[in-house]
Coordinates of C-alpha atoms in Angstrom, one line a residue:
X28 CA 101.7 101.6 106.1
X29 CA 104.6 99.9 104.2
X30 CA 104.5 96.1 103.8
X31 CA 107.6 95.9 102.0
X32 CA 107.6 98.7 99.0
X33 CA 103.5 98.0 99.6
X34 CA 101.8 101.1 100.2
X35 CA 99.2 100.2 102.4
X36 CA 96.4 103.2 102.9
X37 CA 93.9 103.5 105.7
X38 CA 93.8 102.0 109.2
X39 CA 92.1 98.3 108.8
X40 CA 92.3 95.1 107.2
X41 CA 90.2 92.5 107.2
X42 CA 91.5 89.2 108.4
X43 CA 92.0 85.8 106.7
X44 CA 89.0 83.6 108.0
X45 CA 88.6 80.0 107.0
X46 CA 84.9 79.3 105.6
X47 CA 83.8 83.5 105.4
X48 CA 86.8 85.6 104.1
X49 CA 86.2 84.5 100.5
X50 CA 86.1 86.2 97.3
X51 CA 82.3 88.0 98.0
X52 CA 82.9 89.0 101.7
X53 CA 86.4 90.0 100.9
X54 CA 84.9 92.2 98.0
X55 CA 82.4 93.6 100.1
X56 CA 84.5 94.8 102.7
X57 CA 86.8 96.5 100.1
X58 CA 83.6 98.3 99.2
X59 CA 82.9 99.3 102.3
X60 CA 86.9 100.7 103.2
X61 CA 88.9 97.9 104.0
X62 CA 92.5 99.0 103.1
X63 CA 93.6 95.4 102.3
X64 CA 92.2 91.5 102.4
X65 CA 93.7 88.3 102.8
X66 CA 92.8 85.0 101.3
X67 CA 91.2 82.3 103.3
X68 CA 94.6 79.9 104.0
X69 CA 95.0 76.8 101.5
X70 CA 97.1 74.2 102.7
X71 CA 100.8 75.0 100.7
X72 CA 100.7 70.7 100.6
X73 CA 97.5 70.7 98.4
X74 CA 98.4 73.4 96.7
X75 CA 101.5 72.0 95.7
X76 CA 99.7 69.0 94.2
X77 CA 97.1 71.6 92.1
X78 CA 94.2 70.4 94.4
X79 CA 91.3 72.3 92.6
X80 CA 89.9 73.5 95.8
X81 CA 93.0 75.4 97.2
X82 CA 93.4 76.8 93.5
X83 CA 90.0 78.3 93.7
X84 CA 90.0 79.8 97.3
X85 CA 93.3 81.6 95.4
X86 CA 91.0 83.7 93.2
X87 CA 91.7 87.0 93.7
X88 CA 89.9 89.9 91.6
X89 CA 90.3 93.4 90.6
X90 CA 88.0 94.5 93.1
X91 CA 89.6 93.7 96.3
X92 CA 93.3 94.9 95.7
X93 CA 95.2 95.1 97.9
X94 CA 95.3 91.1 98.8
X95 CA 96.9 88.9 99.7
X96 CA 97.4 84.7 99.4
X97 CA 97.6 82.8 102.7
X98 CA 99.2 79.8 102.7
X99 CA 99.6 77.4 106.1
X100 CA 102.2 74.0 106.5
X101 CA 105.1 73.0 108.5
X102 CA 107.4 72.1 106.0
X103 CA 109.7 75.2 104.8
X104 CA 110.6 73.3 101.1
X105 CA 107.2 72.8 100.5
X106 CA 106.0 76.4 101.8
X107 CA 108.2 77.8 99.6
X108 CA 106.8 75.7 96.5
X109 CA 103.3 76.9 97.4
X110 CA 104.4 80.2 97.7
X111 CA 105.4 80.1 94.2
X112 CA 102.6 78.4 93.2
X113 CA 100.3 81.4 94.5
X114 CA 102.0 83.8 92.2
X115 CA 100.2 82.7 89.6
X116 CA 97.0 84.1 91.1
X117 CA 99.0 87.8 91.5
X118 CA 98.7 88.4 95.0
X119 CA 100.2 91.7 96.1
X120 CA 101.9 90.0 99.1
X121 CA 102.2 86.2 100.6
X122 CA 101.0 85.9 104.5
X123 CA 101.6 82.7 106.3
X124 CA 99.3 81.8 108.8
X125 CA 101.0 80.8 112.2
X126 CA 98.0 81.3 114.3
X127 CA 94.9 79.4 113.6
X128 CA 93.7 77.0 116.3
X129 CA 91.1 74.8 114.6
X130 CA 92.6 71.5 115.8
X131 CA 92.5 70.3 112.1
X132 CA 95.0 72.6 111.4
X133 CA 96.9 73.0 114.6
X134 CA 96.9 69.1 114.9
X135 CA 98.7 68.7 111.9
X136 CA 101.3 70.7 113.1
X137 CA 100.5 74.2 110.7
X138 CA 98.7 77.3 112.2
X139 CA 99.3 78.2 116.0
X140 CA 101.6 74.4 116.6
X141 CA 104.0 76.6 115.0
X142 CA 104.4 78.7 117.7
X143 CA 105.8 75.9 119.7
X144 CA 109.1 76.0 117.2
X145 CA 110.5 79.2 117.2
X146 CA 113.3 77.6 115.0
X147 CA 110.7 76.4 112.5
X148 CA 109.1 79.5 112.0
X149 CA 112.5 80.8 110.9
X150 CA 113.2 78.4 108.5
X151 CA 109.2 78.7 107.2
X152 CA 109.9 82.2 106.8
X153 CA 112.9 82.4 105.3
X154 CA 112.6 79.9 102.9
X155 CA 109.2 81.6 101.3
X156 CA 111.1 85.3 101.5
X157 CA 113.8 83.3 99.3
X158 CA 111.4 82.0 96.7
X159 CA 109.4 85.1 96.1
X160 CA 110.2 88.6 95.0
X161 CA 106.8 90.0 96.7
X162 CA 106.7 91.2 100.4
X163 CA 106.1 88.3 102.4
X164 CA 104.0 88.8 106.4
X165 CA 103.2 86.2 109.2
X166 CA 99.7 85.9 111.5
X167 CA 100.9 84.6 114.7
X168 CA 99.2 84.5 117.8
X169 CA 101.0 85.5 121.2
X170 CA 101.5 81.8 122.2
X171 CA 100.4 78.8 122.5
X172 CA 98.9 78.8 126.5
X173 CA 99.4 81.3 128.8
X174 CA 102.5 78.9 129.9
X175 CA 104.4 80.0 126.8
X176 CA 103.9 83.2 125.5
X177 CA 106.5 83.9 123.3
X178 CA 104.9 86.6 120.5
X179 CA 108.2 88.9 121.3
X180 CA 110.3 86.1 120.6
X181 CA 108.6 84.8 117.5
X182 CA 108.1 88.1 115.9
X183 CA 112.1 89.0 116.3
X184 CA 112.9 85.4 114.6
X185 CA 110.3 86.8 111.8
X186 CA 111.8 90.0 111.1
X187 CA 115.3 88.4 111.4
X188 CA 114.0 85.8 108.3
X189 CA 112.8 88.7 106.4
X190 CA 109.1 89.3 107.3
X191 CA 107.7 92.6 106.3
X192 CA 105.2 92.8 108.6
X193 CA 103.7 90.4 111.4
X194 CA 100.0 90.6 112.4
X195 CA 99.3 89.7 115.8
X196 CA 96.1 88.3 117.3
X197 CA 96.6 89.2 121.4
X198 CA 95.2 86.0 122.6
X199 CA 97.2 82.2 122.7
X200 CA 95.5 79.3 121.1
X201 CA 94.4 77.5 123.7
X202 CA 92.3 80.8 124.4
X203 CA 90.8 80.4 121.2
X204 CA 88.8 83.7 120.6
X205 CA 88.0 84.8 124.9
X206 CA 88.7 86.2 127.1
X207 CA 89.8 89.6 126.0
X208 CA 92.7 90.2 124.2
X209 CA 96.4 90.9 125.5
X210 CA 96.8 94.3 124.4
X211 CA 100.1 94.3 126.7
X212 CA 101.4 91.8 124.5
X213 CA 100.8 93.1 121.0
X214 CA 102.6 96.5 122.4
X215 CA 105.4 94.3 123.7
X216 CA 106.1 93.3 120.1
X217 CA 105.7 96.2 118.7
X218 CA 108.8 97.3 120.6
X219 CA 110.7 94.5 120.3
X220 CA 110.6 94.9 115.9
X221 CA 110.9 97.8 113.7
X222 CA 108.6 96.2 110.6
X223 CA 104.8 97.3 110.9
X224 CA 102.9 95.5 113.4
X225 CA 99.3 95.0 113.0
X226 CA 97.2 94.6 115.6
X227 CA 94.2 91.7 115.6
X228 CA 91.6 90.9 118.3
X229 CA 88.0 92.5 119.8
X230 CA 88.0 95.3 117.4
X231 CA 84.5 96.0 116.6
X232 CA 84.0 99.5 116.2
X233 CA 85.7 103.1 116.0
X234 CA 85.9 103.1 119.6
X235 CA 88.1 99.6 119.9
X236 CA 89.6 100.7 117.2
X237 CA 91.3 103.9 118.9
X238 CA 91.4 101.7 122.1
X239 CA 93.8 98.9 120.2
X240 CA 96.1 101.7 118.5
X241 CA 96.5 103.7 121.8
X242 CA 97.4 100.8 123.8
X243 CA 99.3 98.6 121.7
X244 CA 101.0 101.5 119.6
X245 CA 100.7 99.1 116.5
X246 CA 100.9 100.6 113.2
X247 CA 97.9 99.1 111.6
X248 CA 94.7 97.1 113.0
X249 CA 92.9 93.7 111.5
X250 CA 89.5 92.3 111.8
X251 CA 88.5 89.5 111.8
X252 CA 84.6 88.5 114.2
X253 CA 83.9 92.0 114.0
X254 CA 83.6 91.8 110.2
X255 CA 80.8 89.1 110.7
X256 CA 77.6 90.5 109.5
X257 CA 78.8 93.9 109.8
X258 CA 80.9 94.4 107.0
X259 CA 80.0 98.5 106.8
X260 CA 82.3 98.1 110.6
X261 CA 85.4 99.4 107.9
X262 CA 83.6 102.5 107.5
X263 CA 82.8 103.1 111.3
X264 CA 86.5 102.9 111.8
X265 CA 87.6 104.7 109.3
X266 CA 85.0 107.9 110.2
X267 CA 86.2 107.8 113.4
X268 CA 89.7 107.7 113.4
X269 CA 90.0 110.4 110.5
X270 CA 87.8 112.6 111.8
X271 CA 86.6 111.5 115.3
X272 CA 83.0 110.5 114.1
X273 CA 80.3 108.2 115.1
X274 CA 78.4 107.0 112.1
X275 CA 74.7 106.5 112.7
X276 CA 74.0 102.9 112.4
X277 CA 72.5 101.0 109.3
X278 CA 68.9 100.7 109.5
X279 CA 67.1 97.6 109.4
X280 CA 66.3 97.9 105.7
X281 CA 69.7 99.1 105.2
X282 CA 71.3 96.1 106.4
X283 CA 68.8 93.5 105.2
X284 CA 69.7 95.1 101.5
X285 CA 73.4 94.5 102.4
X286 CA 72.7 90.8 103.0
X287 CA 71.0 90.3 100.1
X288 CA 73.2 92.0 97.6
X289 CA 76.4 89.8 99.8
X290 CA 74.1 86.6 99.1
X291 CA 73.9 87.4 95.8
X292 CA 77.2 87.8 94.9
X293 CA 78.3 84.9 96.8
X294 CA 75.7 82.4 94.8
X295 CA 77.2 84.2 91.3
X296 CA 80.2 82.9 92.4
X297 CA 79.9 79.3 93.4
X298 CA 76.3 78.8 92.1
X299 CA 73.0 79.0 94.5
X300 CA 73.1 75.5 95.9
X301 CA 76.7 76.1 97.4
X302 CA 76.2 79.9 98.0
X303 CA 72.6 79.2 99.6
X304 CA 74.5 76.5 102.3
X305 CA 76.9 78.8 102.9
X306 CA 74.5 81.7 103.3
X307 CA 72.9 80.5 106.3
X308 CA 75.8 81.4 108.7
X309 CA 76.5 84.8 107.0
X310 CA 72.3 85.5 107.2
X311 CA 72.8 84.5 111.3
X312 CA 75.3 86.9 111.7
X313 CA 73.1 89.6 109.9
X314 CA 70.3 89.2 111.8
X315 CA 72.2 89.0 114.9
X316 CA 70.6 90.9 118.0
X317 CA 67.6 91.7 116.0
X318 CA 64.1 91.3 117.2
X319 CA 62.9 87.9 116.5
X320 CA 66.4 86.6 115.3
X321 CA 65.8 83.3 117.2
X322 CA 63.0 82.4 115.3
X323 CA 64.8 83.5 111.8
X324 CA 68.0 81.6 112.5
X325 CA 65.9 78.4 112.0
X326 CA 64.0 79.3 109.2
X327 CA 67.7 80.6 107.6
X328 CA 69.1 76.8 108.3
X329 CA 66.4 75.9 105.5
X330 CA 67.5 78.5 103.0
X331 CA 67.9 77.1 99.6
X332 CA 67.2 80.2 97.0
X333 CA 67.7 84.1 96.6
X334 CA 63.6 84.0 96.7
X335 CA 63.8 82.2 100.1
X336 CA 66.5 84.5 101.5
X337 CA 64.4 88.1 100.0
X338 CA 61.4 86.8 101.8
X339 CA 62.9 86.6 104.5
X340 CA 64.7 89.9 104.8
X341 CA 61.4 91.5 104.0
X342 CA 59.9 89.5 107.1
X343 CA 63.0 90.8 109.4
X344 CA 62.1 94.1 108.2
X345 CA 58.5 94.0 109.2
X346 CA 59.1 92.3 112.6
X347 CA 61.5 95.4 113.6
X348 CA 58.7 98.0 112.3

């Protein structure tokens, strides 16, 4: 797939997920075969005001390329200024968030709330497109709710205003992350525009990746929650789509090794105090479905050091023997 003049190899990208897709996780997913990654979303307003936290969210390392900077907001001029500010971090392209369903984002007019204002979407995309020379993409949902499904209209507006690709999560804002993804709406978008369309939603392994491609005709895939606690999902998708091969499931020992390495990197980048608090959710995802997971989750809730995490990993391995 080509996003503007940027060549993207492989099959699947890591979706931008606030509080999850940080540098440590992005690097890990790239190591396992993610074709590109996207930063956590950054407030355009905060970025233009040189907010320290927003700037930290945009740091990108050499180990996580290609990487897009994702910005959100509802003011075309400020979005353009933020896109220019983001260039300082040398992103490979700029992504505009128009799909986040979180109340604090959508409630303030950003994210998926933009789906209610297609005309404003056009102005935002055009404003960002005119401000930077990098490729520009947009991430949307299929509509605000079941009575206002307008993904095709929005996609056409994005294309007409200079977007180089569009990622479509096959649910409305109201649906959040259930029920099952609507393949038909993603297919409709694919048939309506000439720019690449990236299918997103319910991709958890090679078979579901193939189903998304076959049922929608989309050009590429984006994996979000399907990578939580399973960053190796990208290896599984690549093996299945390249060779029809189903990789053997990782052993408990291997999973715990990946978890510890992930959290060590997280603590290296953010310090042990912050890193271990953020590690609690990741650790819960890694042990999901394992024997004794419920009691281990209680222990995870009070983790404070890497050493405690390593001891927990040993207990998990022992309990599954």
